[in-house]
PDB file of C-alpha atoms in Angstrom:
ATOM      1  CA  MET A   1     -19.499 -20.674 -12.443  1.00  0.00           C
ATOM      2  CA  ARG A   2     -15.981 -21.350 -11.205  1.00  0.00           C
ATOM      3  CA  LEU A   3     -12.985 -19.427 -12.500  1.00  0.00           C
ATOM      4  CA  GLN A   4      -9.803 -21.299 -13.206  1.00  0.00           C
ATOM      5  CA  GLY A   5      -6.512 -20.086 -11.742  1.00  0.00           C
ATOM      6  CA  SER A   6      -5.389 -18.444 -14.970  1.00  0.00           C
ATOM      7  CA  SER A   7      -8.694 -16.620 -15.457  1.00  0.00           C
ATOM      8  CA  LEU A   8      -8.633 -15.421 -11.871  1.00  0.00           C
ATOM      9  CA  THR A   9      -5.084 -14.153 -12.283  1.00  0.00           C
ATOM     10  CA  TRP A  10      -5.919 -12.210 -15.451  1.00  0.00           C
ATOM     11  CA  THR A  11      -9.026 -10.799 -13.791  1.00  0.00           C
ATOM     12  CA  ALA A  12      -6.957  -9.609 -10.827  1.00  0.00           C
ATOM     13  CA  ILE A  13      -4.407  -8.032 -13.170  1.00  0.00           C
ATOM     14  CA  ALA A  14      -7.151  -6.279 -15.147  1.00  0.00           C
ATOM     15  CA  VAL A  15      -8.715  -4.903 -11.959  1.00  0.00           C
ATOM     16  CA  ALA A  16      -5.318  -3.721 -10.674  1.00  0.00           C
ATOM     17  CA  VAL A  17      -4.533  -1.975 -13.973  1.00  0.00           C
ATOM     18  CA  ALA A  18      -7.966  -0.330 -13.999  1.00  0.00           C
ATOM     19  CA  VAL A  19      -7.438   0.957 -10.450  1.00  0.00           C
ATOM     20  CA  VAL A  20      -3.981   2.330 -11.302  1.00  0.00           C
ATOM     21  CA  VAL A  21      -5.272   4.084 -14.434  1.00  0.00           C
ATOM     22  CA  THR A  22      -8.208   5.554 -12.507  1.00  0.00           C
ATOM     23  CA  VAL A  23      -5.976   6.828  -9.706  1.00  0.00           C
ATOM     24  CA  ALA A  24      -3.533   8.300 -12.244  1.00  0.00           C
ATOM     25  CA  ALA A  25      -6.387  10.115 -14.010  1.00  0.00           C
ATOM     26  CA  VAL A  26      -7.724  11.523 -10.731  1.00  0.00           C
ATOM     27  CA  VAL A  27      -4.252  12.647  -9.634  1.00  0.00           C
ATOM     28  CA  ALA A  28      -3.601  14.293 -13.017  1.00  0.00           C
ATOM     29  CA  ASN A  29      -6.941  16.111 -12.802  1.00  0.00           C
ATOM     30  CA  LEU A  30      -6.227  17.288  -9.260  1.00  0.00           C
ATOM     31  CA  TRP A  31      -2.724  18.378 -10.233  1.00  0.00           C
ATOM     32  CA  ASP A  32      -4.109  20.529 -13.044  1.00  0.00           C
ATOM     33  CA  SER A  33      -6.714  22.061 -10.743  1.00  0.00           C
ATOM     34  CA  VAL A  34      -4.077  23.149  -8.189  1.00  0.00           C
ATOM     35  CA  GLY A  35      -2.956  25.992 -10.387  1.00  0.00           C
ATOM     36  CA  ASP A  36      -0.089  26.969 -12.602  1.00  0.00           C
ATOM     37  CA  ASN A  37       2.389  24.099 -12.762  1.00  0.00           C
ATOM     38  CA  GLU A  38       5.851  24.436 -14.210  1.00  0.00           C
ATOM     39  CA  ILE A  39       6.422  20.847 -15.351  1.00  0.00           C
ATOM     40  CA  THR A  40       7.295  20.599 -19.033  1.00  0.00           C
ATOM     41  CA  ALA A  41       6.589  17.655 -21.320  1.00  0.00           C
ATOM     42  CA  VAL A  42      10.133  16.409 -20.709  1.00  0.00           C
ATOM     43  CA  GLY A  43       9.486  16.587 -16.953  1.00  0.00           C
ATOM     44  CA  TRP A  44       6.319  14.519 -17.324  1.00  0.00           C
ATOM     45  CA  LEU A  45       8.226  12.016 -19.448  1.00  0.00           C
ATOM     46  CA  ALA A  46      10.977  11.775 -16.827  1.00  0.00           C
ATOM     47  CA  MET A  47       8.416  11.312 -14.058  1.00  0.00           C
ATOM     48  CA  ALA A  48       6.619   8.583 -16.026  1.00  0.00           C
ATOM     49  CA  PHE A  49       9.913   6.810 -16.708  1.00  0.00           C
ATOM     50  CA  GLY A  50      10.837   7.001 -13.018  1.00  0.00           C
ATOM     51  CA  ILE A  51       7.497   5.570 -11.954  1.00  0.00           C
ATOM     52  CA  ILE A  52       7.692   2.737 -14.503  1.00  0.00           C
ATOM     53  CA  ALA A  53      11.316   1.927 -13.564  1.00  0.00           C
ATOM     54  CA  THR A  54      10.483   1.916  -9.843  1.00  0.00           C
ATOM     55  CA  LEU A  55       7.459  -0.338 -10.360  1.00  0.00           C
ATOM     56  CA  GLY A  56       9.494  -2.664 -12.588  1.00  0.00           C
ATOM     57  CA  LEU A  57      12.263  -2.927 -10.016  1.00  0.00           C
ATOM     58  CA  GLY A  58       9.825  -3.543  -7.157  1.00  0.00           C
ATOM     59  CA  ILE A  59       7.815  -6.133  -9.072  1.00  0.00           C
ATOM     60  CA  GLY A  60      10.982  -7.873 -10.275  1.00  0.00           C
ATOM     61  CA  LEU A  61      12.533  -8.097  -6.824  1.00  0.00           C
ATOM     62  CA  MET A  62       9.323  -9.309  -5.191  1.00  0.00           C
ATOM     63  CA  SER A  63       8.959 -11.929  -7.940  1.00  0.00           C
ATOM     64  CA  LEU A  64      12.449 -13.199  -7.163  1.00  0.00           C
ATOM     65  CA  VAL A  65      11.581 -13.410  -3.452  1.00  0.00           C
ATOM     66  CA  PHE A  66       8.444 -15.469  -4.154  1.00  0.00           C
ATOM     67  CA  ILE A  67      10.175 -17.726  -6.690  1.00  0.00           C
ATOM     68  CA  SER A  68      13.062 -18.348  -4.308  1.00  0.00           C
ATOM     69  CA  SER A  69      10.691 -19.154  -1.459  1.00  0.00           C
ATOM     70  CA  ARG A  70       8.479 -21.499  -3.504  1.00  0.00           C
ATOM     71  CA  ARG A  71      11.388 -23.440  -4.953  1.00  0.00           C
ATOM     72  CA  GLY A  72      12.968 -23.951  -1.547  1.00  0.00           C
ATOM     73  CA  TYR A  73      16.160 -21.996  -2.174  1.00  0.00           C
ATOM     74  CA  ASP A  74      15.705 -20.253   1.172  1.00  0.00           C
ATOM     75  CA  GLU A  75      15.784 -23.564   3.035  1.00  0.00           C
ATOM     76  CA  LEU A  76      18.990 -25.059   1.565  1.00  0.00           C
ATOM     77  CA  ASP A  77      21.418 -23.835   4.221  1.00  0.00           C
ATOM     78  CA  ARG A  78      19.179 -23.902   7.291  1.00  0.00           C
ATOM     79  CA  LYS A  79      20.518 -26.241   9.974  1.00  0.00           C
ATOM     80  CA  ASP A  80      17.499 -26.096  12.336  1.00  0.00           C
ATOM     81  CA  ARG A  81      15.196 -28.244  10.185  1.00  0.00           C
TER      82      ARG A  81
END
């Protein structure tokens, strides 16, 4: 059985999401077991927003790098080729 490119991509995304959710659950469990924490619900919301914004920015910028490289925009002004 051979997976097509699209199926392989969605499988990789599903595995990555599962790993992130698992790690988040383990970290949350460990955080609660440390002891009395002083983070309120608003603090958790702010932390979640910060994590999502940071991931979005990183993914967006890396996507632009790959798109630029694949379309040849990086090679337009090079004189050595």
